[in-house]
PDB file of N, CA and C in Angstrom:
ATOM      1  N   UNK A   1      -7.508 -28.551  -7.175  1.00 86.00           N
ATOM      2  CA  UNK A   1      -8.067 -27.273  -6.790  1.00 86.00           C
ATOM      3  C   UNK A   1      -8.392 -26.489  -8.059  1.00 86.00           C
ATOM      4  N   UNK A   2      -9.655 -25.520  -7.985  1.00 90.00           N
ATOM      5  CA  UNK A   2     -10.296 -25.227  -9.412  1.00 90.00           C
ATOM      6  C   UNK A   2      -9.827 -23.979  -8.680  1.00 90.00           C
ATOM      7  N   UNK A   3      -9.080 -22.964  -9.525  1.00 86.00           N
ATOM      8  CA  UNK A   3      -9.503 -21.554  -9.095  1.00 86.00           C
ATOM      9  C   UNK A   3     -10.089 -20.346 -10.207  1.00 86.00           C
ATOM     10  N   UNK A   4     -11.063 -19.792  -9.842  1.00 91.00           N
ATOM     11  CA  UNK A   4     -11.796 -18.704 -11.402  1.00 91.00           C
ATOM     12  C   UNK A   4     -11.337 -17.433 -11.294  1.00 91.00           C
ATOM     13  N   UNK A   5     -11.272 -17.123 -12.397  1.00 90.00           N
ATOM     14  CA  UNK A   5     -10.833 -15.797 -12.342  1.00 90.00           C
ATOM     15  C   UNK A   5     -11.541 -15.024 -12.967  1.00 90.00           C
ATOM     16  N   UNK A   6     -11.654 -13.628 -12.652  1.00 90.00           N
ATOM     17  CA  UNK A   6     -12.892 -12.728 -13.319  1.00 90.00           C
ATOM     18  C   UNK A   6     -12.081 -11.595 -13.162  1.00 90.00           C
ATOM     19  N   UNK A   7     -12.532 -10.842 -14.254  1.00 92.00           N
ATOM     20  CA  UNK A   7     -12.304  -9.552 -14.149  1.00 92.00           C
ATOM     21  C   UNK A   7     -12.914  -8.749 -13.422  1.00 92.00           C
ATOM     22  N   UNK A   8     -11.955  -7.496 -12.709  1.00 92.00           N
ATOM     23  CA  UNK A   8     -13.159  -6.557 -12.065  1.00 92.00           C
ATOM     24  C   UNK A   8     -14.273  -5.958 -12.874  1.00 92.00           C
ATOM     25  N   UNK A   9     -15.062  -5.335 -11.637  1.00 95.00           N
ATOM     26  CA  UNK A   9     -16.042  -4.494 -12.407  1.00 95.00           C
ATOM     27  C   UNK A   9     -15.256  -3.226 -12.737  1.00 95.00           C
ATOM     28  N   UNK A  10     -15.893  -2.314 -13.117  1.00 93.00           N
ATOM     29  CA  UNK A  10     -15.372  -0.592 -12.912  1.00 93.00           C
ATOM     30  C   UNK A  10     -15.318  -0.132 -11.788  1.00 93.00           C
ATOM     31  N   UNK A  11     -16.972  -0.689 -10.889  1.00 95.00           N
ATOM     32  CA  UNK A  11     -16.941  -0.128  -9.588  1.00 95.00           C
ATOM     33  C   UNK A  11     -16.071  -0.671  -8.659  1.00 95.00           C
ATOM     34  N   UNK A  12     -15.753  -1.681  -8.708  1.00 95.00           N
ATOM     35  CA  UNK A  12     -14.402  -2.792  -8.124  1.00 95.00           C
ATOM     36  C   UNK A  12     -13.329  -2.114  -8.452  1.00 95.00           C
ATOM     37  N   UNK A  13     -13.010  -1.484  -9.240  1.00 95.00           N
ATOM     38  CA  UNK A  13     -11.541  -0.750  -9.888  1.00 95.00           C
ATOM     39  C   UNK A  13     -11.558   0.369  -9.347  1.00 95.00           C
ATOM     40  N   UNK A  14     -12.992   1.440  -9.617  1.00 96.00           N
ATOM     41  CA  UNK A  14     -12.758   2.373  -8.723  1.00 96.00           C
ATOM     42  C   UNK A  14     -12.485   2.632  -7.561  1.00 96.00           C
ATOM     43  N   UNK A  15     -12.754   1.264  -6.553  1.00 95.00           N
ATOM     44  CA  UNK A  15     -12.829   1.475  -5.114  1.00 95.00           C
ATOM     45  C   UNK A  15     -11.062   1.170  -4.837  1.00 95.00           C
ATOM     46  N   UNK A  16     -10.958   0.454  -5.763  1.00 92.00           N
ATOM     47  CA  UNK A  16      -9.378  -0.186  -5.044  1.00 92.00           C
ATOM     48  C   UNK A  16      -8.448   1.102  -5.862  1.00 92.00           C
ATOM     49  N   UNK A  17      -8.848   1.907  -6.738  1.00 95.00           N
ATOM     50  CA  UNK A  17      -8.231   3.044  -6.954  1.00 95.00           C
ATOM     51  C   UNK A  17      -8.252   4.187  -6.236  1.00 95.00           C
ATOM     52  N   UNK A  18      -9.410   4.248  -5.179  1.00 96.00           N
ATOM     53  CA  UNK A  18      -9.553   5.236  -4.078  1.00 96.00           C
ATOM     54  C   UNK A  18      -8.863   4.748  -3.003  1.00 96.00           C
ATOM     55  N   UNK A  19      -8.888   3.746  -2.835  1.00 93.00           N
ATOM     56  CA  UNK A  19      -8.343   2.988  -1.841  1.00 93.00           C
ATOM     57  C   UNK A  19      -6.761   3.114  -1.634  1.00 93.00           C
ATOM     58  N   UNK A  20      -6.206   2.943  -2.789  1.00 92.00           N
ATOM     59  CA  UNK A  20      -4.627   3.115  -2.922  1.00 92.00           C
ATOM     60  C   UNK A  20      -4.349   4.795  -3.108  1.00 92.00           C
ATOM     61  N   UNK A  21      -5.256   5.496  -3.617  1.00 95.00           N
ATOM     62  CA  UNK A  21      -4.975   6.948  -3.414  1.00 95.00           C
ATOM     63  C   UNK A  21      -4.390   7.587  -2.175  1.00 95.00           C
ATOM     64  N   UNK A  22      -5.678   6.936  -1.415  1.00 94.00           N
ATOM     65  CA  UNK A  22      -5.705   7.812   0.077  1.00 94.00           C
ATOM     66  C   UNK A  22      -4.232   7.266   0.932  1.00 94.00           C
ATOM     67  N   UNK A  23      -3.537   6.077   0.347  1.00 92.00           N
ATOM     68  CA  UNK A  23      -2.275   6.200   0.848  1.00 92.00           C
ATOM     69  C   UNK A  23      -1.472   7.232   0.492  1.00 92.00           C
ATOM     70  N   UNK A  24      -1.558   8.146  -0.393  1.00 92.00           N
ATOM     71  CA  UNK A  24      -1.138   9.262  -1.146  1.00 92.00           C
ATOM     72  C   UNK A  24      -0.944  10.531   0.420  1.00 92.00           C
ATOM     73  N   UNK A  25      -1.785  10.527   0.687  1.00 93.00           N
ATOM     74  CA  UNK A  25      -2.517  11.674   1.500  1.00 93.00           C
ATOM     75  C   UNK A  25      -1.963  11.760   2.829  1.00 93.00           C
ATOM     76  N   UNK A  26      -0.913  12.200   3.292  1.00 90.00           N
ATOM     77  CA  UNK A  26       0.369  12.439   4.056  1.00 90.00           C
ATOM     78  C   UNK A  26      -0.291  12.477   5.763  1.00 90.00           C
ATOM     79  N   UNK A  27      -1.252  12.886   5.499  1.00 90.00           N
ATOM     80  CA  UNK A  27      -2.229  12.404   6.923  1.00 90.00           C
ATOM     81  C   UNK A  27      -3.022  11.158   7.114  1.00 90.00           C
ATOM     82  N   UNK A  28      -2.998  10.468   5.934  1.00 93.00           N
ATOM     83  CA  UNK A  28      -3.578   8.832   6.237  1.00 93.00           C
ATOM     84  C   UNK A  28      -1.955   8.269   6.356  1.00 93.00           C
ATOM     85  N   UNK A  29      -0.948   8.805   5.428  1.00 90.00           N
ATOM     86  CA  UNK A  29       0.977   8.008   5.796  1.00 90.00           C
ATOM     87  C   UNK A  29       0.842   8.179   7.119  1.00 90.00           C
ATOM     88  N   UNK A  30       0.663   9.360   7.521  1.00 89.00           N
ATOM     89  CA  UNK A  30       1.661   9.015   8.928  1.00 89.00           C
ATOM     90  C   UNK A  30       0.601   8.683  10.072  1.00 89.00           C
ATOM     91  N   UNK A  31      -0.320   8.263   9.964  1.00 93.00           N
ATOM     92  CA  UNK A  31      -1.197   7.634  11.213  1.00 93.00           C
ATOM     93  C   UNK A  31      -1.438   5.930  10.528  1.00 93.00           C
ATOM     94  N   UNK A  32      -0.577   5.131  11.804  1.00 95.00           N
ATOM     95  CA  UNK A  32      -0.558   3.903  11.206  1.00 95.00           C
ATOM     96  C   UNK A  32      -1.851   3.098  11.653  1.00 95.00           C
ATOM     97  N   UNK A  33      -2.455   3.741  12.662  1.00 96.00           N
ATOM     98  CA  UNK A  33      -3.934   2.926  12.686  1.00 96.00           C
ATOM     99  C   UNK A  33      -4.863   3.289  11.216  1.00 96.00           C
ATOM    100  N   UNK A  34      -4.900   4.630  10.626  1.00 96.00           N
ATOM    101  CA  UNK A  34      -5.232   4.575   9.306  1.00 96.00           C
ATOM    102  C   UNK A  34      -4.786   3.842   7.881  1.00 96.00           C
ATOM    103  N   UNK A  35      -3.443   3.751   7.965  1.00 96.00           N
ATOM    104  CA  UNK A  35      -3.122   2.739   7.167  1.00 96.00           C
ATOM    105  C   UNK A  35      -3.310   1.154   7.410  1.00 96.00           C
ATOM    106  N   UNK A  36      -3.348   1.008   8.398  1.00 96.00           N
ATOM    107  CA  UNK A  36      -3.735  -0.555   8.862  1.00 96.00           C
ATOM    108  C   UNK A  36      -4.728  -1.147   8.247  1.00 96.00           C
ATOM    109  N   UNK A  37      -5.789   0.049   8.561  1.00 96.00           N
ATOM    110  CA  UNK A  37      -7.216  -0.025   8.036  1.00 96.00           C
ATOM    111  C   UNK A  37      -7.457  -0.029   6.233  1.00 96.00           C
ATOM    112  N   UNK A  38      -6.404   0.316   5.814  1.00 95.00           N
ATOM    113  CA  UNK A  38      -6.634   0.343   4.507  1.00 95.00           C
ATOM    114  C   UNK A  38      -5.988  -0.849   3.836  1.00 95.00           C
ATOM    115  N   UNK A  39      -5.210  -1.600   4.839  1.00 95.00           N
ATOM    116  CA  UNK A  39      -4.003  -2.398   4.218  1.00 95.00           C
ATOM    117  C   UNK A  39      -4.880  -4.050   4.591  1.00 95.00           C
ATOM    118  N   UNK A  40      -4.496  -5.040   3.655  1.00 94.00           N
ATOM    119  CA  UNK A  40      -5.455  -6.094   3.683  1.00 94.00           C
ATOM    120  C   UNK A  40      -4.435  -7.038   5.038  1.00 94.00           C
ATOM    121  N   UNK A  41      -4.722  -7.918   5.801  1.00 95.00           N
ATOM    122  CA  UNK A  41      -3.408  -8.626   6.714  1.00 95.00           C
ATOM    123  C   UNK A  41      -2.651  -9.584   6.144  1.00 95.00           C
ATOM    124  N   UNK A  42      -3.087 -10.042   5.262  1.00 96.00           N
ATOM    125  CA  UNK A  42      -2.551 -10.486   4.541  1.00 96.00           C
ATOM    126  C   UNK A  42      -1.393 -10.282   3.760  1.00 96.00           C
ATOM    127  N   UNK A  43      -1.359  -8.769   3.249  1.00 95.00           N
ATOM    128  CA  UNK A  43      -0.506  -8.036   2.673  1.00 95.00           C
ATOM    129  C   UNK A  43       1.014  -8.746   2.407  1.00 95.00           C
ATOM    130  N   UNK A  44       1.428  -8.567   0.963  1.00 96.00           N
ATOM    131  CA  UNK A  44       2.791  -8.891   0.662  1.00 96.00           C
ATOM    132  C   UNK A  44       3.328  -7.845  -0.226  1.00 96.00           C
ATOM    133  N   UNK A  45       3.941  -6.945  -0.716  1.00 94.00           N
ATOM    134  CA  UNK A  45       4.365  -6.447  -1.356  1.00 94.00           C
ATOM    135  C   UNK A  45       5.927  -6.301  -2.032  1.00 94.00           C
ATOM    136  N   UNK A  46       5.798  -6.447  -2.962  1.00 95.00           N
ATOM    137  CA  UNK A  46       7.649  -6.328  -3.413  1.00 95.00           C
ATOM    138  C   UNK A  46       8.019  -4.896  -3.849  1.00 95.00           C
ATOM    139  N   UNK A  47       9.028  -4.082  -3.561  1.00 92.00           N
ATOM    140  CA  UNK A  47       9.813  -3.121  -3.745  1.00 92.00           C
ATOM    141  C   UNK A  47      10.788  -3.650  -5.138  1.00 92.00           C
ATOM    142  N   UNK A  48      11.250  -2.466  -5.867  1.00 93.00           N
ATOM    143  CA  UNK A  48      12.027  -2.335  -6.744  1.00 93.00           C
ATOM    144  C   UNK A  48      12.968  -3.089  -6.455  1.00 93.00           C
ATOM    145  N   UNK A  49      13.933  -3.189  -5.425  1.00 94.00           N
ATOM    146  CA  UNK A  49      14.914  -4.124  -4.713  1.00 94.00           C
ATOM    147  C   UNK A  49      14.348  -5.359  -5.281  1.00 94.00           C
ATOM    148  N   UNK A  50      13.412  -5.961  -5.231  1.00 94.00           N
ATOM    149  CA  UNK A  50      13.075  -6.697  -5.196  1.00 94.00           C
ATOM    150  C   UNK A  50      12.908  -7.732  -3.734  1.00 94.00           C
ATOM    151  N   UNK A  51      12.924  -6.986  -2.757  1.00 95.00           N
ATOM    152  CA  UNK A  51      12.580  -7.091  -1.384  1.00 95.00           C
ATOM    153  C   UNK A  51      11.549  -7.313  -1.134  1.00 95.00           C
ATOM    154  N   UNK A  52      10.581  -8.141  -0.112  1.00 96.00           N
ATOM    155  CA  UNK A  52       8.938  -8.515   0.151  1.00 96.00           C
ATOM    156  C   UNK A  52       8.691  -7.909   1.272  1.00 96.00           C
ATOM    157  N   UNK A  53       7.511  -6.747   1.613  1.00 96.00           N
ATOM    158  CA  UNK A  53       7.154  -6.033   2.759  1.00 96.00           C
ATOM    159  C   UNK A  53       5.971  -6.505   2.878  1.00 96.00           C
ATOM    160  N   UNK A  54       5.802  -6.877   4.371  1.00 97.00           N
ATOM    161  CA  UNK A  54       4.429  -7.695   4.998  1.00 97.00           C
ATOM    162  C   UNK A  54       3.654  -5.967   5.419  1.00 97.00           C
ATOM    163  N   UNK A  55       2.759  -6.337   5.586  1.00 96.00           N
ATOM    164  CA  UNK A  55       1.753  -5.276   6.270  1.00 96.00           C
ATOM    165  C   UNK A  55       2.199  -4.399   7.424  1.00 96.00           C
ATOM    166  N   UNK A  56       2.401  -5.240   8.204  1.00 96.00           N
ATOM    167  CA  UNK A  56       3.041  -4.287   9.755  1.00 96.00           C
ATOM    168  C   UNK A  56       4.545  -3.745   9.347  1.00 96.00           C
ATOM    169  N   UNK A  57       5.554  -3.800   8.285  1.00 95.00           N
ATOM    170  CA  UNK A  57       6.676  -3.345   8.154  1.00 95.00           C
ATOM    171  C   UNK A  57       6.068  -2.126   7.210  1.00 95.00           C
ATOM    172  N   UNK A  58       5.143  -2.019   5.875  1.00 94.00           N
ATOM    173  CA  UNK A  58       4.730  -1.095   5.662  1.00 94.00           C
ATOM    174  C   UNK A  58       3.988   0.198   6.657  1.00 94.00           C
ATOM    175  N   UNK A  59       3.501  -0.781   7.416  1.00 95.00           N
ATOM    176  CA  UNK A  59       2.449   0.708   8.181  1.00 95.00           C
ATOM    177  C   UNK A  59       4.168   1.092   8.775  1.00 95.00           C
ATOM    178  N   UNK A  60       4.714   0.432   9.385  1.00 93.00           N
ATOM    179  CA  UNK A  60       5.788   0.494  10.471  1.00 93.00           C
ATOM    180  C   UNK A  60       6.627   2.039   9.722  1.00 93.00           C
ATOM    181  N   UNK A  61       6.923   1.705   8.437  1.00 92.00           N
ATOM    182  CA  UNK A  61       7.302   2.434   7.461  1.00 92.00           C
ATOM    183  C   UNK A  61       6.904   4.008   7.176  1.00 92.00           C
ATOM    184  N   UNK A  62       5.668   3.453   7.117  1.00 90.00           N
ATOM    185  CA  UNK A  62       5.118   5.035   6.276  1.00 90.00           C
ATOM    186  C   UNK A  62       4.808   6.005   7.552  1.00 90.00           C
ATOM    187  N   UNK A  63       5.117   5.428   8.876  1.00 88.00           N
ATOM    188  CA  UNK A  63       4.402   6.495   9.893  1.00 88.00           C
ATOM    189  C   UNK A  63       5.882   7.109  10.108  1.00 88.00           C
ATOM    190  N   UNK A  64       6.953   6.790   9.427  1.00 88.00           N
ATOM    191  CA  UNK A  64       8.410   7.703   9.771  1.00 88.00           C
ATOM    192  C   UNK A  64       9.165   7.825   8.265  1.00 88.00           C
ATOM    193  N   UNK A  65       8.342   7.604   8.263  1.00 84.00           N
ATOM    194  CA  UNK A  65       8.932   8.439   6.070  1.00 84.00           C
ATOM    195  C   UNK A  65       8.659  10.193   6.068  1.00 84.00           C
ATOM    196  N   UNK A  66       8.546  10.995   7.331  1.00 66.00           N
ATOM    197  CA  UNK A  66       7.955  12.088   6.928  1.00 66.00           C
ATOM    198  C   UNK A  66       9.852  12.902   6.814  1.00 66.00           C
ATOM    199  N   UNK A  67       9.824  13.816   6.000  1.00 53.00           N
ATOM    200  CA  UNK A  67      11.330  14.154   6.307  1.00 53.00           C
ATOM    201  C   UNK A  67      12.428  13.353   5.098  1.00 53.00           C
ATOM    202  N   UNK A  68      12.043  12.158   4.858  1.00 53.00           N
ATOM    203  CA  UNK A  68      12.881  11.577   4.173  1.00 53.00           C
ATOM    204  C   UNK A  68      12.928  11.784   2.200  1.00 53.00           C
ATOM    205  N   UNK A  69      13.658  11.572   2.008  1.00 46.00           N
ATOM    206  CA  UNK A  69      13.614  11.582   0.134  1.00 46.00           C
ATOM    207  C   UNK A  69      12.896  10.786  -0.243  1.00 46.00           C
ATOM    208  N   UNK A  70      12.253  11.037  -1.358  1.00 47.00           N
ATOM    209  CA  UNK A  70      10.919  10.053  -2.227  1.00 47.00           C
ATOM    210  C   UNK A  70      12.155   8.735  -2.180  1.00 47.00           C
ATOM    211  N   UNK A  71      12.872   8.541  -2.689  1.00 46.00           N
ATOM    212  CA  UNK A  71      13.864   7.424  -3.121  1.00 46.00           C
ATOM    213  C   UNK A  71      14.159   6.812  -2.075  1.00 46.00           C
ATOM    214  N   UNK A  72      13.904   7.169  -0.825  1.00 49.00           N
ATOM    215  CA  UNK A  72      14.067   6.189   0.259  1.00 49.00           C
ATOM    216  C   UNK A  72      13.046   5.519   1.029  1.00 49.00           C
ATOM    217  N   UNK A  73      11.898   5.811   0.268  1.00 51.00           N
ATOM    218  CA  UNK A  73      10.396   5.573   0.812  1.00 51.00           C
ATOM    219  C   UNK A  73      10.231   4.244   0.444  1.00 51.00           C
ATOM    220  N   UNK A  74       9.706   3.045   1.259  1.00 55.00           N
ATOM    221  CA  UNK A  74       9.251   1.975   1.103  1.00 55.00           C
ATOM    222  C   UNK A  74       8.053   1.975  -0.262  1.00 55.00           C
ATOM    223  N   UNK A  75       8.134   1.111  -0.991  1.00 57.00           N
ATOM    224  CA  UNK A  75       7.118   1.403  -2.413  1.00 57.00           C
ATOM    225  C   UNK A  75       5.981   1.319  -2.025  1.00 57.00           C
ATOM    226  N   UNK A  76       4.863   2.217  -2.590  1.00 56.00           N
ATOM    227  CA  UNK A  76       3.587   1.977  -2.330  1.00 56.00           C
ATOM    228  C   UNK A  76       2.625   1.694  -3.618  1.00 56.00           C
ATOM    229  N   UNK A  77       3.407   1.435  -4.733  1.00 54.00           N
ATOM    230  CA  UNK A  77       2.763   1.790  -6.213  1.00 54.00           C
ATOM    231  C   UNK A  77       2.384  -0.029  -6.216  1.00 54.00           C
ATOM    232  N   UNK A  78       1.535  -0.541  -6.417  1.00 52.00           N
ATOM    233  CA  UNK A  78       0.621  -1.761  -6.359  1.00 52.00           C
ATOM    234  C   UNK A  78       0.816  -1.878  -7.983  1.00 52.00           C
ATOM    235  N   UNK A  79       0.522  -0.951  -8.950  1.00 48.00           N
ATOM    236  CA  UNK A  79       0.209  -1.273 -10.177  1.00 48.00           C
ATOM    237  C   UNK A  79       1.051  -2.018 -10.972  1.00 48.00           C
TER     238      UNK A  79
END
């Protein structure tokens, strides 16, 4: 199996930097049909724990994080 790799463009960087913003935005957190939409299905993510969150445990997540301490929030930082 050959796989290539390329760098993004800028405009490729910008979009996936708007893209991860608007998880920022406390009215796209807590409506999980909006985050769904932003989230790929694929989705895997690791937390500081070093724990792996699939897609539906994140949306599951961020639509009842309202109320809670930053430090108990499922990670959303990609970078």
């Amino acid at each position: 199996m050959v796989v290539e790799i390329r760098m993004a463009s800028p405009g490729e960087l910008d979009l996936v930097r708007g893209l991860e913003e608007r998880l920022h935005d406390p009215a796209i957190r807590s409506s999980p049909d909006k985050v769904a939409a932003l989230l790929a299905d694929d989705l895997l993510e690791f937390g500081r724990s070093g724990e792996a969150y699939g897609r539906d445990e994140i949306v599951r997540r961020l639509a009842t994080e309202q109320g809670r301490e930053r430090s108990e929030r499922p990670p959303t930082d990609t970078s």
